[in-house]
Amino acid sequence: MSKVLIVAEHLDGKLNTSTAKCVSAAQALSPEAIDIVVLAADPVAVAAEAAQIDGVAKVLTVANDANANAIAQVLAPQVARLAEDYSHVFGPSTTFGKDLMPCVAALLGTAQVSDVMAVESSYTFKRPIYAGNAIITVEAPAEHVVVATVRTASWPEAEKGGSAPVEAASVEATLPSHTRYIGLAAGESDRPDLQSAKRVVSGGRGVGSEENFKIIFDFADKLGAAVGASRAAVDAGYVPNELQVGQTGKIIAPDLYVAIGISGAIQHLTGIKDAGTIVAINKDAEAPIFEIADIGLIGDLFKVLPELESALA
């Protein structure tokens, strides 16, 4: 029987929803147990959140001042030591997971399975390639611990309502000194987090300029939505790259995705194809975005958005 360890992603004492999605992926294995490990300087609050996820057998906490910041080279030796008691170790396919899990796999002497979108068996998984145009089946060796990142856009959040016990774990691992935390450069916003938001409004090259992008922010605020952007808009300097949605940006699956002035390059569509409802606004009737949109509106965004805002008001 499989036994799965999930590495919790958290920031500022709050659990990221990607962890609950990893639990859903782990449940597809029908494992003997699913445990979550929280590595932090003070893991109490995050562990309490993790314990509420349905299907979790227990939550392990590793309290260490060195874990105050998510440095892959520091966390990986601790996760690898804990992994010795498990058949599978899962992390989210977010920036956090993409940074950490390859280090864990290397320490365990195995290859990582990336972007798991479906589970066929305990050691057989499906993942996308070629910008999502093809799905391949990957078989991991049964003699090694399976280290994998979970494609969060492909899995729902596991329900809450659990009451798993929380246990402090003692980990004897040599932590490296060649990597150290300097600081975090991140934009501050009162808007929802792009990676986990239920509603997202994105702008593309058609917005025209950094100044014009204000119309996207204003419309997103009306919807209580996060703001995203196409790579073309990011490359043009309209917004920072942390807002980029697509193959080389963030892969998301909101309930509602509004694409404004975005033509719909395949790399962008890869990042949004799992969205619940896709709305496209573009003056080019031949834009590829309309091929996947559930609702399409052909028109000048600078005329359409003010009208939509008035209707919402």
PDB file of C-alpha atoms in Angstrom:
ATOM      1  CA  MET A   1       0.000   0.000   0.000  1.00  0.00           C
ATOM      2  CA  SER A   2       1.098   3.544  -0.714  1.00  0.00           C
ATOM      3  CA  LYS A   3       1.895   6.025   2.011  1.00  0.00           C
ATOM      4  CA  VAL A   4       2.053   9.657   0.894  1.00  0.00           C
ATOM      5  CA  LEU A   5       3.839  12.642   2.426  1.00  0.00           C
ATOM      6  CA  ILE A   6       2.753  16.075   1.199  1.00  0.00           C
ATOM      7  CA  VAL A   7       4.966  19.110   1.729  1.00  0.00           C
ATOM      8  CA  ALA A   8       2.779  22.019   2.780  1.00  0.00           C
ATOM      9  CA  GLU A   9       3.175  25.332   0.983  1.00  0.00           C
ATOM     10  CA  HIS A  10       2.582  28.333   3.217  1.00  0.00           C
ATOM     11  CA  LEU A  11       3.424  32.003   3.575  1.00  0.00           C
ATOM     12  CA  ASP A  12       3.015  34.409   6.472  1.00  0.00           C
ATOM     13  CA  GLY A  13       1.423  31.743   8.643  1.00  0.00           C
ATOM     14  CA  LYS A  14      -1.264  30.801   6.126  1.00  0.00           C
ATOM     15  CA  LEU A  15      -1.611  27.537   4.231  1.00  0.00           C
ATOM     16  CA  ASN A  16      -1.697  27.790   0.435  1.00  0.00           C
ATOM     17  CA  THR A  17      -4.680  26.111  -1.255  1.00  0.00           C
ATOM     18  CA  SER A  18      -2.230  24.134  -3.398  1.00  0.00           C
ATOM     19  CA  THR A  19      -1.720  21.811  -0.428  1.00  0.00           C
ATOM     20  CA  ALA A  20      -5.377  20.746  -0.428  1.00  0.00           C
ATOM     21  CA  LYS A  21      -5.099  20.058  -4.167  1.00  0.00           C
ATOM     22  CA  CYS A  22      -2.101  17.809  -3.510  1.00  0.00           C
ATOM     23  CA  VAL A  23      -4.277  15.891  -1.050  1.00  0.00           C
ATOM     24  CA  SER A  24      -6.838  15.310  -3.822  1.00  0.00           C
ATOM     25  CA  ALA A  25      -4.089  13.926  -6.063  1.00  0.00           C
ATOM     26  CA  ALA A  26      -2.821  11.693  -3.266  1.00  0.00           C
ATOM     27  CA  GLN A  27      -6.332  10.357  -2.644  1.00  0.00           C
ATOM     28  CA  ALA A  28      -6.389   9.088  -6.232  1.00  0.00           C
ATOM     29  CA  LEU A  29      -3.711   6.575  -5.172  1.00  0.00           C
ATOM     30  CA  SER A  30      -6.098   5.064  -2.569  1.00  0.00           C
ATOM     31  CA  PRO A  31      -3.168   5.095  -0.133  1.00  0.00           C
ATOM     32  CA  GLU A  32      -2.861   3.631   3.315  1.00  0.00           C
ATOM     33  CA  ALA A  33      -2.251   7.112   4.711  1.00  0.00           C
ATOM     34  CA  ILE A  34      -1.771  10.726   3.641  1.00  0.00           C
ATOM     35  CA  ASP A  35       0.382  12.868   5.920  1.00  0.00           C
ATOM     36  CA  ILE A  36       1.298  16.535   5.583  1.00  0.00           C
ATOM     37  CA  VAL A  37       4.565  18.031   6.807  1.00  0.00           C
ATOM     38  CA  VAL A  38       4.822  21.696   7.748  1.00  0.00           C
ATOM     39  CA  LEU A  39       8.355  23.083   7.897  1.00  0.00           C
ATOM     40  CA  ALA A  40       8.541  26.510   9.516  1.00  0.00           C
ATOM     41  CA  ALA A  41      10.049  28.477  12.344  1.00  0.00           C
ATOM     42  CA  ASP A  42       6.654  28.356  14.038  1.00  0.00           C
ATOM     43  CA  PRO A  43       4.426  25.792  12.282  1.00  0.00           C
ATOM     44  CA  VAL A  44       1.497  25.818  14.745  1.00  0.00           C
ATOM     45  CA  ALA A  45      -1.004  27.969  12.812  1.00  0.00           C
ATOM     46  CA  VAL A  46      -0.284  26.369   9.429  1.00  0.00           C
ATOM     47  CA  ALA A  47      -0.457  22.875  10.930  1.00  0.00           C
ATOM     48  CA  ALA A  48      -3.870  23.656  12.436  1.00  0.00           C
ATOM     49  CA  GLU A  49      -5.147  24.599   8.967  1.00  0.00           C
ATOM     50  CA  ALA A  50      -3.649  21.499   7.370  1.00  0.00           C
ATOM     51  CA  ALA A  51      -5.243  19.269  10.012  1.00  0.00           C
ATOM     52  CA  GLN A  52      -8.690  20.377   8.842  1.00  0.00           C
ATOM     53  CA  ILE A  53      -8.260  18.913   5.340  1.00  0.00           C
ATOM     54  CA  ASP A  54     -10.337  15.772   4.823  1.00  0.00           C
ATOM     55  CA  GLY A  55      -8.367  12.620   4.167  1.00  0.00           C
ATOM     56  CA  VAL A  56      -5.259  13.618   6.103  1.00  0.00           C
ATOM     57  CA  ALA A  57      -4.088  11.013   8.626  1.00  0.00           C
ATOM     58  CA  LYS A  58      -1.719  13.298  10.542  1.00  0.00           C
ATOM     59  CA  VAL A  59       0.228  16.519  10.275  1.00  0.00           C
ATOM     60  CA  LEU A  60       3.929  16.553  11.078  1.00  0.00           C
ATOM     61  CA  THR A  61       5.595  19.761  12.163  1.00  0.00           C
ATOM     62  CA  VAL A  62       9.293  20.531  11.856  1.00  0.00           C
ATOM     63  CA  ALA A  63      10.034  23.656  13.862  1.00  0.00           C
ATOM     64  CA  ASN A  64      13.398  25.188  13.065  1.00  0.00           C
ATOM     65  CA  ASP A  65      14.493  28.817  12.747  1.00  0.00           C
ATOM     66  CA  ALA A  66      16.251  27.784   9.522  1.00  0.00           C
ATOM     67  CA  ASN A  67      12.798  27.033   8.052  1.00  0.00           C
ATOM     68  CA  ALA A  68      11.547  30.574   8.507  1.00  0.00           C
ATOM     69  CA  ASN A  69      11.867  31.127   4.757  1.00  0.00           C
ATOM     70  CA  ALA A  70      11.186  28.652   1.950  1.00  0.00           C
ATOM     71  CA  ILE A  71      14.732  27.942   0.782  1.00  0.00           C
ATOM     72  CA  ALA A  72      14.761  24.713  -1.220  1.00  0.00           C
ATOM     73  CA  GLN A  73      18.335  23.773  -0.303  1.00  0.00           C
ATOM     74  CA  VAL A  74      17.471  24.038   3.410  1.00  0.00           C
ATOM     75  CA  LEU A  75      14.085  22.315   3.323  1.00  0.00           C
ATOM     76  CA  ALA A  76      15.083  19.487   0.959  1.00  0.00           C
ATOM     77  CA  PRO A  77      17.429  17.555   3.304  1.00  0.00           C
ATOM     78  CA  GLN A  78      14.725  17.547   5.969  1.00  0.00           C
ATOM     79  CA  VAL A  79      12.022  16.380   3.567  1.00  0.00           C
ATOM     80  CA  ALA A  80      14.333  13.699   2.140  1.00  0.00           C
ATOM     81  CA  ARG A  81      14.992  12.333   5.631  1.00  0.00           C
ATOM     82  CA  LEU A  82      11.262  12.183   6.401  1.00  0.00           C
ATOM     83  CA  ALA A  83      10.610  10.573   2.998  1.00  0.00           C
ATOM     84  CA  GLU A  84      12.381   7.410   4.082  1.00  0.00           C
ATOM     85  CA  ASP A  85       9.138   6.299   5.768  1.00  0.00           C
ATOM     86  CA  TYR A  86       6.952   6.946   2.713  1.00  0.00           C
ATOM     87  CA  SER A  87       6.384   5.549  -0.772  1.00  0.00           C
ATOM     88  CA  HIS A  88       5.428   8.917  -2.297  1.00  0.00           C
ATOM     89  CA  VAL A  89       6.317  12.559  -1.647  1.00  0.00           C
ATOM     90  CA  PHE A  90       4.095  15.167  -3.308  1.00  0.00           C
ATOM     91  CA  GLY A  91       4.470  18.923  -3.623  1.00  0.00           C
ATOM     92  CA  PRO A  92       2.514  21.455  -5.699  1.00  0.00           C
ATOM     93  CA  SER A  93       3.623  22.431  -9.178  1.00  0.00           C
ATOM     94  CA  THR A  94       3.872  26.059  -8.080  1.00  0.00           C
ATOM     95  CA  THR A  95       7.001  28.189  -7.814  1.00  0.00           C
ATOM     96  CA  PHE A  96       7.514  26.707  -4.343  1.00  0.00           C
ATOM     97  CA  GLY A  97       7.173  23.098  -5.486  1.00  0.00           C
ATOM     98  CA  LYS A  98       9.175  23.516  -8.680  1.00  0.00           C
ATOM     99  CA  ASP A  99      12.033  24.886  -6.597  1.00  0.00           C
ATOM    100  CA  LEU A 100      11.920  22.338  -3.781  1.00  0.00           C
ATOM    101  CA  MET A 101      10.907  18.962  -5.187  1.00  0.00           C
ATOM    102  CA  PRO A 102      13.779  18.473  -7.688  1.00  0.00           C
ATOM    103  CA  CYS A 103      16.192  18.962  -4.772  1.00  0.00           C
ATOM    104  CA  VAL A 104      14.322  16.313  -2.771  1.00  0.00           C
ATOM    105  CA  ALA A 105      14.411  13.907  -5.720  1.00  0.00           C
ATOM    106  CA  ALA A 106      18.142  14.441  -6.197  1.00  0.00           C
ATOM    107  CA  LEU A 107      18.862  13.707  -2.535  1.00  0.00           C
ATOM    108  CA  LEU A 108      16.798  10.511  -2.785  1.00  0.00           C
ATOM    109  CA  GLY A 109      18.618   9.448  -5.960  1.00  0.00           C
ATOM    110  CA  THR A 110      15.544   9.354  -8.149  1.00  0.00           C
ATOM    111  CA  ALA A 111      13.909  11.321 -10.965  1.00  0.00           C
ATOM    112  CA  GLN A 112      11.015  13.664 -10.326  1.00  0.00           C
ATOM    113  CA  VAL A 113       7.620  13.162 -11.953  1.00  0.00           C
ATOM    114  CA  SER A 114       6.442  16.640 -12.940  1.00  0.00           C
ATOM    115  CA  ASP A 115       2.966  18.134 -13.339  1.00  0.00           C
ATOM    116  CA  VAL A 116       0.901  15.086 -12.390  1.00  0.00           C
ATOM    117  CA  MET A 117      -2.572  15.663 -13.812  1.00  0.00           C
ATOM    118  CA  ALA A 118      -3.970  12.125 -13.459  1.00  0.00           C
ATOM    119  CA  VAL A 119      -3.125   8.979 -11.517  1.00  0.00           C
ATOM    120  CA  GLU A 120      -3.309   5.643 -13.342  1.00  0.00           C
ATOM    121  CA  SER A 121      -1.797   3.514 -10.580  1.00  0.00           C
ATOM    122  CA  SER A 122       0.622   3.858  -7.679  1.00  0.00           C
ATOM    123  CA  TYR A 123       3.551   4.299 -10.065  1.00  0.00           C
ATOM    124  CA  THR A 124       1.875   5.406 -13.307  1.00  0.00           C
ATOM    125  CA  PHE A 125       0.844   8.983 -13.943  1.00  0.00           C
ATOM    126  CA  LYS A 126      -0.262  11.289 -16.752  1.00  0.00           C
ATOM    127  CA  ARG A 127       1.275  14.687 -17.407  1.00  0.00           C
ATOM    128  CA  PRO A 128       1.100  17.268 -20.222  1.00  0.00           C
ATOM    129  CA  ILE A 129       3.871  18.029 -22.701  1.00  0.00           C
ATOM    130  CA  TYR A 130       4.214  20.343 -25.712  1.00  0.00           C
ATOM    131  CA  ALA A 131       2.311  23.169 -24.030  1.00  0.00           C
ATOM    132  CA  GLY A 132      -0.507  20.799 -23.149  1.00  0.00           C
ATOM    133  CA  ASN A 133      -1.041  19.632 -26.748  1.00  0.00           C
ATOM    134  CA  ALA A 134      -0.150  16.075 -25.797  1.00  0.00           C
ATOM    135  CA  ILE A 135      -0.568  13.998 -22.662  1.00  0.00           C
ATOM    136  CA  ILE A 136       1.992  11.310 -21.869  1.00  0.00           C
ATOM    137  CA  THR A 137       1.935   8.420 -19.437  1.00  0.00           C
ATOM    138  CA  VAL A 138       4.943   8.230 -17.120  1.00  0.00           C
ATOM    139  CA  GLU A 139       5.890   5.177 -15.074  1.00  0.00           C
ATOM    140  CA  ALA A 140       8.065   5.738 -12.002  1.00  0.00           C
ATOM    141  CA  PRO A 141      10.351   2.951 -10.720  1.00  0.00           C
ATOM    142  CA  ALA A 142       8.700   1.044  -7.886  1.00  0.00           C
ATOM    143  CA  GLU A 143      12.011   0.524  -6.077  1.00  0.00           C
ATOM    144  CA  HIS A 144      12.381   4.246  -5.334  1.00  0.00           C
ATOM    145  CA  VAL A 145      10.319   6.791  -3.446  1.00  0.00           C
ATOM    146  CA  VAL A 146       8.115   8.606  -5.957  1.00  0.00           C
ATOM    147  CA  VAL A 147       8.816  12.348  -5.842  1.00  0.00           C
ATOM    148  CA  ALA A 148       6.249  14.328  -7.811  1.00  0.00           C
ATOM    149  CA  THR A 149       4.815  17.779  -8.348  1.00  0.00           C
ATOM    150  CA  VAL A 150       1.045  18.018  -8.696  1.00  0.00           C
ATOM    151  CA  ARG A 151      -0.469  20.146 -11.458  1.00  0.00           C
ATOM    152  CA  THR A 152      -2.760  22.174  -9.225  1.00  0.00           C
ATOM    153  CA  ALA A 153      -4.945  23.338 -12.117  1.00  0.00           C
ATOM    154  CA  SER A 154      -5.984  19.706 -12.716  1.00  0.00           C
ATOM    155  CA  TRP A 155      -7.149  18.875  -9.184  1.00  0.00           C
ATOM    156  CA  PRO A 156      -9.885  20.293  -6.927  1.00  0.00           C
ATOM    157  CA  GLU A 157      -9.197  21.308  -3.365  1.00  0.00           C
ATOM    158  CA  ALA A 158      -9.868  18.517  -0.897  1.00  0.00           C
ATOM    159  CA  GLU A 159     -12.791  19.342   1.368  1.00  0.00           C
ATOM    160  CA  LYS A 160     -12.360  20.681   4.872  1.00  0.00           C
ATOM    161  CA  GLY A 161     -13.843  19.111   7.979  1.00  0.00           C
ATOM    162  CA  GLY A 162     -11.032  16.834   9.057  1.00  0.00           C
ATOM    163  CA  SER A 163      -9.387  16.766  12.468  1.00  0.00           C
ATOM    164  CA  ALA A 164      -6.027  15.080  11.954  1.00  0.00           C
ATOM    165  CA  PRO A 165      -3.653  14.904  14.914  1.00  0.00           C
ATOM    166  CA  VAL A 166      -0.619  17.191  14.844  1.00  0.00           C
ATOM    167  CA  GLU A 167       2.717  15.682  15.831  1.00  0.00           C
ATOM    168  CA  ALA A 168       6.100  17.328  16.258  1.00  0.00           C
ATOM    169  CA  ALA A 169       8.772  15.556  14.210  1.00  0.00           C
ATOM    170  CA  SER A 170      12.471  15.493  14.984  1.00  0.00           C
ATOM    171  CA  VAL A 171      14.618  15.492  11.855  1.00  0.00           C
ATOM    172  CA  GLU A 172      18.352  14.898  11.922  1.00  0.00           C
ATOM    173  CA  ALA A 173      19.632  16.399   8.699  1.00  0.00           C
ATOM    174  CA  THR A 174      22.718  18.415   7.848  1.00  0.00           C
ATOM    175  CA  LEU A 175      21.582  21.774   6.533  1.00  0.00           C
ATOM    176  CA  PRO A 176      23.763  23.563   3.976  1.00  0.00           C
ATOM    177  CA  SER A 177      25.411  26.896   4.671  1.00  0.00           C
ATOM    178  CA  HIS A 178      26.103  27.861   1.049  1.00  0.00           C
ATOM    179  CA  THR A 179      22.535  29.122   0.546  1.00  0.00           C
ATOM    180  CA  ARG A 180      21.042  31.830   2.696  1.00  0.00           C
ATOM    181  CA  TYR A 181      18.010  34.074   2.713  1.00  0.00           C
ATOM    182  CA  ILE A 182      18.633  37.685   1.697  1.00  0.00           C
ATOM    183  CA  GLY A 183      15.150  39.088   1.201  1.00  0.00           C
ATOM    184  CA  LEU A 184      11.855  38.743  -0.598  1.00  0.00           C
ATOM    185  CA  ALA A 185      10.977  41.103  -3.422  1.00  0.00           C
ATOM    186  CA  ALA A 186       7.255  40.813  -4.041  1.00  0.00           C
ATOM    187  CA  GLY A 187       4.538  43.188  -5.068  1.00  0.00           C
ATOM    188  CA  GLU A 188       1.946  44.003  -2.423  1.00  0.00           C
ATOM    189  CA  SER A 189      -1.707  43.935  -3.384  1.00  0.00           C
ATOM    190  CA  ASP A 190      -5.103  43.790  -1.726  1.00  0.00           C
ATOM    191  CA  ARG A 191      -6.356  41.742  -4.655  1.00  0.00           C
ATOM    192  CA  PRO A 192      -6.687  37.936  -4.486  1.00  0.00           C
ATOM    193  CA  ASP A 193      -3.626  35.813  -5.171  1.00  0.00           C
ATOM    194  CA  LEU A 194      -3.390  35.008  -8.885  1.00  0.00           C
ATOM    195  CA  GLN A 195      -2.442  31.364  -8.326  1.00  0.00           C
ATOM    196  CA  SER A 196      -5.487  30.542  -6.190  1.00  0.00           C
ATOM    197  CA  ALA A 197      -8.109  33.160  -7.122  1.00  0.00           C
ATOM    198  CA  LYS A 198     -11.603  32.034  -8.137  1.00  0.00           C
ATOM    199  CA  ARG A 199     -11.906  34.928 -10.591  1.00  0.00           C
ATOM    200  CA  VAL A 200      -9.128  36.330 -12.786  1.00  0.00           C
ATOM    201  CA  VAL A 201      -9.094  39.236 -15.245  1.00  0.00           C
ATOM    202  CA  SER A 202      -6.125  39.305 -17.636  1.00  0.00           C
ATOM    203  CA  GLY A 203      -4.945  41.878 -20.129  1.00  0.00           C
ATOM    204  CA  GLY A 204      -2.852  41.404 -23.247  1.00  0.00           C
ATOM    205  CA  ARG A 205      -0.937  43.365 -25.840  1.00  0.00           C
ATOM    206  CA  GLY A 206      -4.208  44.899 -27.003  1.00  0.00           C
ATOM    207  CA  VAL A 207      -4.364  47.002 -23.843  1.00  0.00           C
ATOM    208  CA  GLY A 208      -1.681  49.126 -25.445  1.00  0.00           C
ATOM    209  CA  SER A 209       0.414  50.501 -22.579  1.00  0.00           C
ATOM    210  CA  GLU A 210       1.244  50.389 -18.898  1.00  0.00           C
ATOM    211  CA  GLU A 211      -0.989  53.415 -18.311  1.00  0.00           C
ATOM    212  CA  ASN A 212      -3.908  51.797 -20.122  1.00  0.00           C
ATOM    213  CA  PHE A 213      -3.598  48.685 -17.959  1.00  0.00           C
ATOM    214  CA  LYS A 214      -5.379  50.629 -15.218  1.00  0.00           C
ATOM    215  CA  ILE A 215      -8.628  49.760 -16.972  1.00  0.00           C
ATOM    216  CA  ILE A 216      -7.864  46.064 -16.348  1.00  0.00           C
ATOM    217  CA  PHE A 217      -7.140  46.654 -12.650  1.00  0.00           C
ATOM    218  CA  ASP A 218     -10.323  48.704 -12.248  1.00  0.00           C
ATOM    219  CA  PHE A 219     -12.474  46.042 -13.903  1.00  0.00           C
ATOM    220  CA  ALA A 220     -10.877  43.303 -11.790  1.00  0.00           C
ATOM    221  CA  ASP A 221     -11.681  45.292  -8.659  1.00  0.00           C
ATOM    222  CA  LYS A 222     -15.331  45.452  -9.717  1.00  0.00           C
ATOM    223  CA  LEU A 223     -15.367  41.640  -9.894  1.00  0.00           C
ATOM    224  CA  GLY A 224     -13.240  41.075  -6.808  1.00  0.00           C
ATOM    225  CA  ALA A 225     -10.796  39.289  -9.105  1.00  0.00           C
ATOM    226  CA  ALA A 226      -7.059  38.757  -9.339  1.00  0.00           C
ATOM    227  CA  VAL A 227      -5.177  40.370 -12.230  1.00  0.00           C
ATOM    228  CA  GLY A 228      -3.148  38.459 -14.792  1.00  0.00           C
ATOM    229  CA  ALA A 229      -1.478  39.202 -18.099  1.00  0.00           C
ATOM    230  CA  SER A 230      -0.279  37.537 -21.263  1.00  0.00           C
ATOM    231  CA  ARG A 231       3.434  37.153 -21.940  1.00  0.00           C
ATOM    232  CA  ALA A 232       3.160  39.799 -24.657  1.00  0.00           C
ATOM    233  CA  ALA A 233       1.894  42.321 -22.099  1.00  0.00           C
ATOM    234  CA  VAL A 234       4.656  41.402 -19.656  1.00  0.00           C
ATOM    235  CA  ASP A 235       7.367  41.567 -22.329  1.00  0.00           C
ATOM    236  CA  ALA A 236       6.074  44.982 -23.376  1.00  0.00           C
ATOM    237  CA  GLY A 237       6.538  46.204 -19.804  1.00  0.00           C
ATOM    238  CA  TYR A 238       2.860  46.833 -19.055  1.00  0.00           C
ATOM    239  CA  VAL A 239       2.969  44.776 -15.831  1.00  0.00           C
ATOM    240  CA  PRO A 240       5.582  42.761 -13.854  1.00  0.00           C
ATOM    241  CA  ASN A 241       6.227  39.142 -14.793  1.00  0.00           C
ATOM    242  CA  GLU A 242       4.676  37.867 -11.550  1.00  0.00           C
ATOM    243  CA  LEU A 243       1.309  38.452 -13.254  1.00  0.00           C
ATOM    244  CA  GLN A 244       2.124  36.340 -16.316  1.00  0.00           C
ATOM    245  CA  VAL A 245      -0.328  33.549 -17.080  1.00  0.00           C
ATOM    246  CA  GLY A 246       0.632  30.708 -19.409  1.00  0.00           C
ATOM    247  CA  GLN A 247       3.172  27.989 -20.076  1.00  0.00           C
ATOM    248  CA  THR A 248       6.092  30.119 -18.883  1.00  0.00           C
ATOM    249  CA  GLY A 249       4.041  31.881 -16.218  1.00  0.00           C
ATOM    250  CA  LYS A 250       1.341  30.669 -13.858  1.00  0.00           C
ATOM    251  CA  ILE A 251      -0.979  27.806 -14.790  1.00  0.00           C
ATOM    252  CA  ILE A 252      -4.333  28.540 -13.186  1.00  0.00           C
ATOM    253  CA  ALA A 253      -7.859  27.124 -13.041  1.00  0.00           C
ATOM    254  CA  PRO A 254     -10.217  29.839 -11.739  1.00  0.00           C
ATOM    255  CA  ASP A 255     -14.004  29.518 -11.911  1.00  0.00           C
ATOM    256  CA  LEU A 256     -14.053  32.590 -14.173  1.00  0.00           C
ATOM    257  CA  TYR A 257     -11.293  33.816 -16.496  1.00  0.00           C
ATOM    258  CA  VAL A 258     -11.754  37.050 -18.438  1.00  0.00           C
ATOM    259  CA  ALA A 259      -9.217  37.576 -21.243  1.00  0.00           C
ATOM    260  CA  ILE A 260      -9.131  41.183 -22.453  1.00  0.00           C
ATOM    261  CA  GLY A 261      -7.106  42.172 -25.507  1.00  0.00           C
ATOM    262  CA  ILE A 262      -5.437  38.743 -25.554  1.00  0.00           C
ATOM    263  CA  SER A 263      -5.147  37.018 -28.937  1.00  0.00           C
ATOM    264  CA  GLY A 264      -4.662  33.551 -27.444  1.00  0.00           C
ATOM    265  CA  ALA A 265      -1.229  32.140 -28.252  1.00  0.00           C
ATOM    266  CA  ILE A 266      -0.975  28.423 -27.476  1.00  0.00           C
ATOM    267  CA  GLN A 267       1.404  29.153 -24.577  1.00  0.00           C
ATOM    268  CA  HIS A 268      -1.242  31.331 -22.955  1.00  0.00           C
ATOM    269  CA  LEU A 269      -4.074  28.883 -23.565  1.00  0.00           C
ATOM    270  CA  THR A 270      -2.030  26.203 -21.805  1.00  0.00           C
ATOM    271  CA  GLY A 271      -2.241  28.223 -18.613  1.00  0.00           C
ATOM    272  CA  ILE A 272      -6.021  28.702 -18.628  1.00  0.00           C
ATOM    273  CA  LYS A 273      -7.581  25.695 -20.347  1.00  0.00           C
ATOM    274  CA  ASP A 274      -8.793  24.235 -17.034  1.00  0.00           C
ATOM    275  CA  ALA A 275     -10.721  27.381 -16.108  1.00  0.00           C
ATOM    276  CA  GLY A 276     -14.434  26.924 -15.444  1.00  0.00           C
ATOM    277  CA  THR A 277     -15.760  29.701 -17.710  1.00  0.00           C
ATOM    278  CA  ILE A 278     -13.588  31.642 -20.156  1.00  0.00           C
ATOM    279  CA  VAL A 279     -14.761  35.049 -21.375  1.00  0.00           C
ATOM    280  CA  ALA A 280     -12.858  36.728 -24.228  1.00  0.00           C
ATOM    281  CA  ILE A 281     -13.058  40.382 -25.257  1.00  0.00           C
ATOM    282  CA  ASN A 282     -11.157  41.273 -28.425  1.00  0.00           C
ATOM    283  CA  LYS A 283     -11.742  43.436 -31.470  1.00  0.00           C
ATOM    284  CA  ASP A 284     -10.178  40.807 -33.747  1.00  0.00           C
ATOM    285  CA  ALA A 285     -12.915  38.323 -34.625  1.00  0.00           C
ATOM    286  CA  GLU A 286     -10.279  35.832 -35.817  1.00  0.00           C
ATOM    287  CA  ALA A 287      -8.328  35.786 -32.538  1.00  0.00           C
ATOM    288  CA  PRO A 288      -7.576  32.185 -31.449  1.00  0.00           C
ATOM    289  CA  ILE A 289      -8.880  32.948 -27.937  1.00  0.00           C
ATOM    290  CA  PHE A 290     -12.434  32.763 -29.295  1.00  0.00           C
ATOM    291  CA  GLU A 291     -11.929  29.097 -30.205  1.00  0.00           C
ATOM    292  CA  ILE A 292     -11.808  28.081 -26.537  1.00  0.00           C
ATOM    293  CA  ALA A 293     -13.890  30.865 -24.986  1.00  0.00           C
ATOM    294  CA  ASP A 294     -17.275  29.976 -23.511  1.00  0.00           C
ATOM    295  CA  ILE A 295     -18.394  33.574 -24.063  1.00  0.00           C
ATOM    296  CA  GLY A 296     -16.875  35.828 -26.703  1.00  0.00           C
ATOM    297  CA  LEU A 297     -17.417  39.541 -27.230  1.00  0.00           C
ATOM    298  CA  ILE A 298     -16.011  41.203 -30.338  1.00  0.00           C
ATOM    299  CA  GLY A 299     -15.390  44.870 -29.693  1.00  0.00           C
ATOM    300  CA  ASP A 300     -13.035  47.640 -28.611  1.00  0.00           C
ATOM    301  CA  LEU A 301     -12.082  46.926 -24.993  1.00  0.00           C
ATOM    302  CA  PHE A 302     -11.926  50.657 -24.221  1.00  0.00           C
ATOM    303  CA  LYS A 303     -15.632  50.933 -25.114  1.00  0.00           C
ATOM    304  CA  VAL A 304     -16.770  47.554 -23.838  1.00  0.00           C
ATOM    305  CA  LEU A 305     -15.234  47.641 -20.345  1.00  0.00           C
ATOM    306  CA  PRO A 306     -16.779  50.976 -19.252  1.00  0.00           C
ATOM    307  CA  GLU A 307     -20.161  49.648 -20.377  1.00  0.00           C
ATOM    308  CA  LEU A 308     -19.654  46.428 -18.428  1.00  0.00           C
ATOM    309  CA  GLU A 309     -18.554  48.385 -15.340  1.00  0.00           C
ATOM    310  CA  SER A 310     -21.717  50.509 -15.560  1.00  0.00           C
ATOM    311  CA  ALA A 311     -23.834  47.382 -15.805  1.00  0.00           C
ATOM    312  CA  LEU A 312     -22.083  45.864 -12.774  1.00  0.00           C
ATOM    313  CA  ALA A 313     -22.614  49.054 -10.771  1.00  0.00           C
TER     314      ALA A 313
END
